[in-house]
Short mmCIF file of C-alpha atoms in Angstrom, two decimals:
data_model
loop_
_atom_site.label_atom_id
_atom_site.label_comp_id
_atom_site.label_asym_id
_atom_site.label_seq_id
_atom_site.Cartn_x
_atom_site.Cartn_y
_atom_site.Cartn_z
CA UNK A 1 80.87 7.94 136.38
CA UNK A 2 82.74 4.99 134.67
CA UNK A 3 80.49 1.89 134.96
CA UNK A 4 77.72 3.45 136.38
CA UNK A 5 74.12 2.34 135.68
CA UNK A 6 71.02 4.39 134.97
CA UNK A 7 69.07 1.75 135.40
CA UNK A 8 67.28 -1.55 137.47
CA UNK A 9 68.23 -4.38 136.39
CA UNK A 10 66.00 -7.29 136.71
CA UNK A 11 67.53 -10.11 138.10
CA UNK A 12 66.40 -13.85 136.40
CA UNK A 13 66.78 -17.12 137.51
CA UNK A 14 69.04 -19.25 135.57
CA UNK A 15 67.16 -22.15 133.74
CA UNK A 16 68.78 -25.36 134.27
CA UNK A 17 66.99 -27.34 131.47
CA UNK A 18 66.66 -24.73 128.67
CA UNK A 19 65.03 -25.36 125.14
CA UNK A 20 66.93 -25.61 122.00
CA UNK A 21 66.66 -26.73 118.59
CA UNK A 22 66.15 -30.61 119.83
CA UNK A 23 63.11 -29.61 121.52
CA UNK A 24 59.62 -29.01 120.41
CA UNK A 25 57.80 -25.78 122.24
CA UNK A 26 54.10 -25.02 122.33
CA UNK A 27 53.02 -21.30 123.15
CA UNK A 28 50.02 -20.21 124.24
CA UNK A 29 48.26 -17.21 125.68
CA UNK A 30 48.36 -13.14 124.56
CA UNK A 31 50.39 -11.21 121.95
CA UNK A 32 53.48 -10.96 123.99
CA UNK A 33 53.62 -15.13 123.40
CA UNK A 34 53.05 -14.54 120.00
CA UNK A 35 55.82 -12.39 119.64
CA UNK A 36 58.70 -14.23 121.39
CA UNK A 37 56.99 -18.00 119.45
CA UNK A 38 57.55 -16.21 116.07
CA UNK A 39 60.97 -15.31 116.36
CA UNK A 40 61.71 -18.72 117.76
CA UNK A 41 59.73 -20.05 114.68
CA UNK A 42 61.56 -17.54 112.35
CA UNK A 43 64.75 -19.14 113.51
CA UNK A 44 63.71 -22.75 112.91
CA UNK A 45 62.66 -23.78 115.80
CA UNK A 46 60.06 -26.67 116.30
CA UNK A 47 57.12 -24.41 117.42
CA UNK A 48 53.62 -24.68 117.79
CA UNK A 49 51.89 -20.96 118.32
CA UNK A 50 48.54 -20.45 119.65
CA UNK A 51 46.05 -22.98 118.15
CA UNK A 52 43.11 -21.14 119.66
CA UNK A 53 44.75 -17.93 119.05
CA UNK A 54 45.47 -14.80 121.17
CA UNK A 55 44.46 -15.68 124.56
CA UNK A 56 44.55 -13.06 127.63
CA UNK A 57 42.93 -14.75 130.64
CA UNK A 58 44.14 -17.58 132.77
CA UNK A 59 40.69 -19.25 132.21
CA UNK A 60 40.96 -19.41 128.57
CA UNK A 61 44.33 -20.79 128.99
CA UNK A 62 43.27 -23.40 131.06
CA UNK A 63 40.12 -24.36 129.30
CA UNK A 64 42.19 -24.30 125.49
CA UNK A 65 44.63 -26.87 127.17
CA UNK A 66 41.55 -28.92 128.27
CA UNK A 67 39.99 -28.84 125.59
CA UNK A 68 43.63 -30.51 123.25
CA UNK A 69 43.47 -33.23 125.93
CA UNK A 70 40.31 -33.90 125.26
CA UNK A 71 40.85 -33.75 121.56
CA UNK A 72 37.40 -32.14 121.17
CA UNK A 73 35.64 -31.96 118.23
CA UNK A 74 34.21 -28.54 117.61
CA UNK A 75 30.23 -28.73 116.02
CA UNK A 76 27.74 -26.24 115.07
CA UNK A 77 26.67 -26.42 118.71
CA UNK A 78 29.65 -24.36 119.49
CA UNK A 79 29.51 -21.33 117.52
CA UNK A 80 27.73 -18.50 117.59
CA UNK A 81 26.68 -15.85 114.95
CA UNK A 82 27.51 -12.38 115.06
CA UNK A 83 28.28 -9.26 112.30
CA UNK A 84 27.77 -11.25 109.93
CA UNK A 85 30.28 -14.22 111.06
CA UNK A 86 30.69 -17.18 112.92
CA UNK A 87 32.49 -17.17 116.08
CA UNK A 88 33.95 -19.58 118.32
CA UNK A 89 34.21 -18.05 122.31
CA UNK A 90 36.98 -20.15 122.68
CA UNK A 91 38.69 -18.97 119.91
CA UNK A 92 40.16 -15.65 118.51
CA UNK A 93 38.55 -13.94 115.69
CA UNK A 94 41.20 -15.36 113.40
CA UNK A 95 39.19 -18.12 113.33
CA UNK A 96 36.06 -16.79 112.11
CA UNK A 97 34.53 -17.51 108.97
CA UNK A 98 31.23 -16.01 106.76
CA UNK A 99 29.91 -19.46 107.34
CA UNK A 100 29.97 -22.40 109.94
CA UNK A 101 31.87 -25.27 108.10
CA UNK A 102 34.62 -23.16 107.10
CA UNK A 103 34.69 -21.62 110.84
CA UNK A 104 34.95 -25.47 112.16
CA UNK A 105 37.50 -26.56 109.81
CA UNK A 106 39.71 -24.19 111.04
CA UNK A 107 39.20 -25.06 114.64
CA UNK A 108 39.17 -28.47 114.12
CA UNK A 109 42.11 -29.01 111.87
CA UNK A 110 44.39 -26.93 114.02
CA UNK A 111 42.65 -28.89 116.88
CA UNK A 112 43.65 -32.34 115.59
CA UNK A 113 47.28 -31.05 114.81
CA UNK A 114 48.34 -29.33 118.81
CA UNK A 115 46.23 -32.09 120.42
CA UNK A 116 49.00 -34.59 119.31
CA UNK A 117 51.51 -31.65 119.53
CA UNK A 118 50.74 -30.60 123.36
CA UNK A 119 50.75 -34.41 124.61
CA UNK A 120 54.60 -34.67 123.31
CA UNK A 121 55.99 -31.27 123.50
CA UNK A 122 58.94 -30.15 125.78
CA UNK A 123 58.25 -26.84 126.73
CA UNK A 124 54.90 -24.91 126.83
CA UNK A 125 55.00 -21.55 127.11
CA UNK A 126 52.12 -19.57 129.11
CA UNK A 127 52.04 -15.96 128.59
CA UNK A 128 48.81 -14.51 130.95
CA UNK A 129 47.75 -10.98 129.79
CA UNK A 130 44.65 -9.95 132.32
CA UNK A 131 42.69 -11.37 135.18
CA UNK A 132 39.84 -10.21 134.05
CA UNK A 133 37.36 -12.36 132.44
CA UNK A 134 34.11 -11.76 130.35
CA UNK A 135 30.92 -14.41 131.04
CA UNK A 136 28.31 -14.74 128.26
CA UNK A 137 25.14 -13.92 130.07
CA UNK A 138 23.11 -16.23 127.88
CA UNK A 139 25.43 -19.11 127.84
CA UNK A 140 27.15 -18.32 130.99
CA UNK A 141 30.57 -19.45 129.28
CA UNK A 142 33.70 -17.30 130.05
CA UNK A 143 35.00 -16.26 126.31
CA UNK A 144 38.27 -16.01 125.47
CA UNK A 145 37.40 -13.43 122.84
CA UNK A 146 33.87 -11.23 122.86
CA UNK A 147 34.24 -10.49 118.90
CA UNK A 148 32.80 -6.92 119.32
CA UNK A 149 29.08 -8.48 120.65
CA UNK A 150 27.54 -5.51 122.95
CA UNK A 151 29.13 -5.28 126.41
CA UNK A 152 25.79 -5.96 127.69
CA UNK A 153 25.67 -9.24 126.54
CA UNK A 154 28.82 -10.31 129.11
CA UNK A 155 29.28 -10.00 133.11
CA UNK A 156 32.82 -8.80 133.39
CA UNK A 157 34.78 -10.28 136.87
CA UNK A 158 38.21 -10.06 137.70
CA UNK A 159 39.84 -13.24 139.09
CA UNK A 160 41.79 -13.29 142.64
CA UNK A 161 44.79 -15.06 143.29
CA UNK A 162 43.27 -18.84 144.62
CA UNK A 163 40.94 -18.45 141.77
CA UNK A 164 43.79 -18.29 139.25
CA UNK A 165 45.79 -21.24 141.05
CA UNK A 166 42.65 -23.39 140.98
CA UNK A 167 42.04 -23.25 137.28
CA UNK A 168 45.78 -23.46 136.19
CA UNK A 169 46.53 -26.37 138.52
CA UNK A 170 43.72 -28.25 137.12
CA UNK A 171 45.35 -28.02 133.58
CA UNK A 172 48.68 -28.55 134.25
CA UNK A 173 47.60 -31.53 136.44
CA UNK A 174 46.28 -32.97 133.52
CA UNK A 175 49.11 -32.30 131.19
CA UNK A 176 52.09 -33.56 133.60
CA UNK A 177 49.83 -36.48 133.71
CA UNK A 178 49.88 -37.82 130.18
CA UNK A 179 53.43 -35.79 129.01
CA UNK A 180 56.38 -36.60 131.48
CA UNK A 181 59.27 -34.36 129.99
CA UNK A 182 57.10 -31.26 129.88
CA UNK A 183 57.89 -27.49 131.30
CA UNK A 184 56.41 -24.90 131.59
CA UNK A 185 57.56 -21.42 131.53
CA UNK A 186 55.02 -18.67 132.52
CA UNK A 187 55.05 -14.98 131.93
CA UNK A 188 53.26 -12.09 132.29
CA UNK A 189 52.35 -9.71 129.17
CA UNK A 190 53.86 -6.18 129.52
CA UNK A 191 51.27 -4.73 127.31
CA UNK A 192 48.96 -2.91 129.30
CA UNK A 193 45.05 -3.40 129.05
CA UNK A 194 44.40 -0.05 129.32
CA UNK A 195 40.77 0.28 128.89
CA UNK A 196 40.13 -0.69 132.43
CA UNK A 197 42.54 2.53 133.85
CA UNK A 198 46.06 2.41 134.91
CA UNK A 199 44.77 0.95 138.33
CA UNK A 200 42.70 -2.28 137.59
CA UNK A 201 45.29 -2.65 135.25
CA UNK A 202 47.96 -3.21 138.17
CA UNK A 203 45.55 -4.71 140.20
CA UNK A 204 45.13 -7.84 137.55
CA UNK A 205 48.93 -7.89 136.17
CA UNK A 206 49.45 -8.59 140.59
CA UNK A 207 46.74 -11.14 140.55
CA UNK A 208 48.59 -12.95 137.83
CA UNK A 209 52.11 -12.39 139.28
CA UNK A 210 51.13 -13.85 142.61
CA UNK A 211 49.06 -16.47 141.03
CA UNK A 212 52.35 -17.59 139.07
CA UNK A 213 54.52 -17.76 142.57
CA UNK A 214 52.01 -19.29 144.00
CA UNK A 215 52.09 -22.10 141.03
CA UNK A 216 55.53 -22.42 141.45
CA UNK A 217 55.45 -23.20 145.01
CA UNK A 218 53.34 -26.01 144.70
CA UNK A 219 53.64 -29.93 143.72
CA UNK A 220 55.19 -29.49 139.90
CA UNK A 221 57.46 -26.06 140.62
CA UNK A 222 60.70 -28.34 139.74
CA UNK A 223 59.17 -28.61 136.29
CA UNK A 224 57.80 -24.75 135.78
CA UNK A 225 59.53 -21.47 135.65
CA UNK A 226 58.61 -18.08 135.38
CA UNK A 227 60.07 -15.51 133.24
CA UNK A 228 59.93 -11.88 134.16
CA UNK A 229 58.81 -10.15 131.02
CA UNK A 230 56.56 -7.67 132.60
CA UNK A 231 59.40 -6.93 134.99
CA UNK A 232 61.95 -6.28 132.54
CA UNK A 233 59.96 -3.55 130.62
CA UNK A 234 58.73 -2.42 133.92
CA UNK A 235 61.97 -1.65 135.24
CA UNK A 236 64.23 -2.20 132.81
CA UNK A 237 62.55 -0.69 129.86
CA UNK A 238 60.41 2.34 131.60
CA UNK A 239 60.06 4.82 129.31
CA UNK A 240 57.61 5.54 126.66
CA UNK A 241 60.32 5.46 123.72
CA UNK A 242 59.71 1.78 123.82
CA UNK A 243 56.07 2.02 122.98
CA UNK A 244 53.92 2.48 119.96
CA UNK A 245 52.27 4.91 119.03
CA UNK A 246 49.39 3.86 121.15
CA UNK A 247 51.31 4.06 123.80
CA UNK A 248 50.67 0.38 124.82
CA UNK A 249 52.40 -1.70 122.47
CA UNK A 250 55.94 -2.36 122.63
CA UNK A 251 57.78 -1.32 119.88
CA UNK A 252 60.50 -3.54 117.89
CA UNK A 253 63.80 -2.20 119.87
CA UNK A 254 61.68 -3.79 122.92
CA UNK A 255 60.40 -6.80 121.86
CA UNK A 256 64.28 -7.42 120.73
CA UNK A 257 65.53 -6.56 123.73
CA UNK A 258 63.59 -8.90 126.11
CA UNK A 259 64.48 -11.81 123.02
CA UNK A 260 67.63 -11.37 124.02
CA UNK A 261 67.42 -11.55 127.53
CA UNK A 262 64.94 -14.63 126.99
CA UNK A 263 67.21 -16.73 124.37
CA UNK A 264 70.41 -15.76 126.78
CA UNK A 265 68.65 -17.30 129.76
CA UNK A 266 66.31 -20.18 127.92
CA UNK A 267 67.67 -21.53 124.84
CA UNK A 268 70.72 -23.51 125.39
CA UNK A 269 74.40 -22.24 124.07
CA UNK A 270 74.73 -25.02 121.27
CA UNK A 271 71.29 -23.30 119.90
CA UNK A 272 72.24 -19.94 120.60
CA UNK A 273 75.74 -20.01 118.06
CA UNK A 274 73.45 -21.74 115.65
CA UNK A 275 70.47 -19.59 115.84
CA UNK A 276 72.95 -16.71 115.21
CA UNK A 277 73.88 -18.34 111.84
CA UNK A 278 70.03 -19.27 110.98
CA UNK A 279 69.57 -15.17 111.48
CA UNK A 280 72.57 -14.38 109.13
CA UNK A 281 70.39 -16.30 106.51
CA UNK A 282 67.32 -14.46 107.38
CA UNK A 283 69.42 -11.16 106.68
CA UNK A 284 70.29 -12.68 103.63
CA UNK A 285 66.69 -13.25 102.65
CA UNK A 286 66.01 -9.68 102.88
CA UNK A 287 68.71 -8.48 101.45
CA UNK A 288 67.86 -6.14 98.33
CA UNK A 289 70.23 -5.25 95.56
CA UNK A 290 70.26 -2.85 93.00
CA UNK A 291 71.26 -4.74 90.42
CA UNK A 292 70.13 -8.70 90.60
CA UNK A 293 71.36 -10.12 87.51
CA UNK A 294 75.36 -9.92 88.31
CA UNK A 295 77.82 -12.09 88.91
CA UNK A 296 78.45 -10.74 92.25
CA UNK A 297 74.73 -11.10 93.66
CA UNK A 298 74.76 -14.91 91.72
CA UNK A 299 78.12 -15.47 94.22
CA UNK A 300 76.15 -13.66 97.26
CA UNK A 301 73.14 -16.62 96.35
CA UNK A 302 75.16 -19.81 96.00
CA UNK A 303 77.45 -18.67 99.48
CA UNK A 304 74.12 -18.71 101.03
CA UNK A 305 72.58 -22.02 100.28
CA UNK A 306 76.13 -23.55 101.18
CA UNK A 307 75.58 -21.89 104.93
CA UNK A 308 71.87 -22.96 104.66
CA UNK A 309 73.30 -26.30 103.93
CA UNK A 310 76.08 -26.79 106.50
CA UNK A 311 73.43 -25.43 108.95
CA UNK A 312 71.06 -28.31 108.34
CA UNK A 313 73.60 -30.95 107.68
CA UNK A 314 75.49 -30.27 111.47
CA UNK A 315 71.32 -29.24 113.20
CA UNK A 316 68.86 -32.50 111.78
CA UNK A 317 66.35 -30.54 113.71
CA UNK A 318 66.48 -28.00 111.79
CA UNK A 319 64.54 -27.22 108.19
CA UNK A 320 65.46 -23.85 106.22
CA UNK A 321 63.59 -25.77 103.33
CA UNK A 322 61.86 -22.01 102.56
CA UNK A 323 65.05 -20.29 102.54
CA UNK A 324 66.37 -22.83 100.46
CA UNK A 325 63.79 -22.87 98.07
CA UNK A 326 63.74 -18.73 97.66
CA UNK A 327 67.42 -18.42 96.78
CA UNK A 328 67.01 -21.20 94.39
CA UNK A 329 64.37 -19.65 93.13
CA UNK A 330 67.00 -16.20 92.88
CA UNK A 331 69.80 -18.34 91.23
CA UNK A 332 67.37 -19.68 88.82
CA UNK A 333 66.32 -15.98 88.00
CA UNK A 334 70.03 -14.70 88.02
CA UNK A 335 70.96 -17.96 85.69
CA UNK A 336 67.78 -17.13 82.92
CA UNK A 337 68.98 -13.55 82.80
CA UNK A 338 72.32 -14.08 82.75
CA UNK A 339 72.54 -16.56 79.06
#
């Protein structure tokens, strides 16, 4: 029984031009993206994480990348009112607000700031969650978020495969077109959209799976990827101990688990040791004694902003100016209490 596996592994496709601290990453597209973007963030990496917000469909996608290029300017014109708020369909609820101007300077100041971001980063990261796409009836816009107006309101539609291809290769024909160096890396959320059944959820995760392969067989597949997230937990990951208590989310242990897969396969070795160091500092950070004010916890603070130090001084990409600030912060504390 020595060696033997109780499991399938998924097999992925080395990357031969991986990310790394050097490089600046944009991620956009559903919770999943979030999830892999802040730990990259959390480790100091140049990131830039959903300006528009959680985004599930490939249309969304498309149109938010569109709409950087464009640099648009977000007016009145473009929200809408509802429970009390105003709403952007482009846009996740996070940037709602009880009135329009500070609704629009939200979307427009994170506009301004991944408009110039997108046109110059090296990697963007496209995480699709569903194929299926709401149109407001009255507008006849597809939204990217329906911000709890009535069902009725919206004509629900689930993309094909060429319908997918047709959007994305739009976008990414206009990106590749003004930003050289750029990748991108797709994936495919493993968190299940549930509320359309266990079927029409398969049916839209292989819409977006094919959709990808397709993408990659065209004119820019040198310069994309595709990661197999939903795979991994599909295969690799099937059983419910890796869910929430919903039953849909993953839970921490698997979110970890396809980070390390991920960093193994996309972030470069030179930024793997390091990021391994940044983490030891991030341990440090939440490290909680019993007793503050000693001279062992003041020795535990200054080792750590000399490591946060040699990290930035041999890493210029990096900044750990928040650490560093926190544990002087500590070692000011420690010092007060300790005359």
């Amino acid at each position: 029984m020595t060696g033997k596996k109780f499991y399938t592994e998924v097999e992925i496709q080395p990357c031969h031009w991986p990310t790394g601290y050097s490089k600046k990453n944009m991620f956009i597209g559903s919770c999943f993206t979030e999830n892999v973007g802040t730990r990259m963030e959390n480790l100091g990496f140049n990131t830039d994480i959903n300006p528009f917000g959680i985004l599930y469909n490939p249309v969304s996608v498309a149109n938010a990348i569109e709409q950087m290029l464009d640099k648009k300017v977000y007016t009145e014109s473009d929200l809408i009112e509802a429970g009390g708020l105003w709403h952007s369909f482009d846009h996740h609820g996070r940037f709602s607000a009880v009135n329009t101007g500070e609704a629009l300077g939200k979307i427009n100041s994170r506009m301004q700031d991944s408009a110039e971001y997108l046109t110059s980063t090296d990697f963007l990261f496209i995480t699709f969650g569903t194929s299926w796409i709401y149109t407001h009836i009255a507008t006849g816009k597809t939204v990217a978020n329906c911000h709890k107006i009535a069902a009725r309101e919206f004509q629900k539609l689930r993309l094909n495969v060429s319908q997918i291809v047709e959007t994305i290769t739009k976008a990414i024909e206009r990106i590749f077109a003004v930003n050289s160096k750029l990748k991108i890396i797709f994936t495919v959320s493993p968190v299940r959209h549930w509320s359309d059944g266990v079927i029409e959820n398969q049916r839209s995760k292989a819409a977006l799976i094919l959709a990808i392969d397709e993408l990659l067989k065209g004119d820019f597949g040198k310069r994309m990827a595709y990661f197999p997230a939903y795979e991994i937990v599909m295969d690799e990951l099937r059983d419910y101990r890796f869910y929430r208590e919903d039953m849909i989310h993953l839970t921490e242990v698997a979110v970890d688990y396809i980070w390390e897969k991920f960093s193994e396969y996309y972030i470069d070795r030179k930024s793997r040791d390091t990021l391994r160091q940044v983490n030891k500092i991030l341990l440090a950070k939440r490290h909680k004694p019993i007793h503050r004010n000693t001279p062992e916890f003041r020795k535990f603070v200054e080792n750590t902003l000399r490591q946060i130090d040699r990290i930035e001084s041999g890493n210029p990409h990096i900044s750990l100016a928040l650490e560093k600030r926190y544990f002087w912060e500590v070692l000011d504390e420690i010092c007060n209490k300790m005359k």
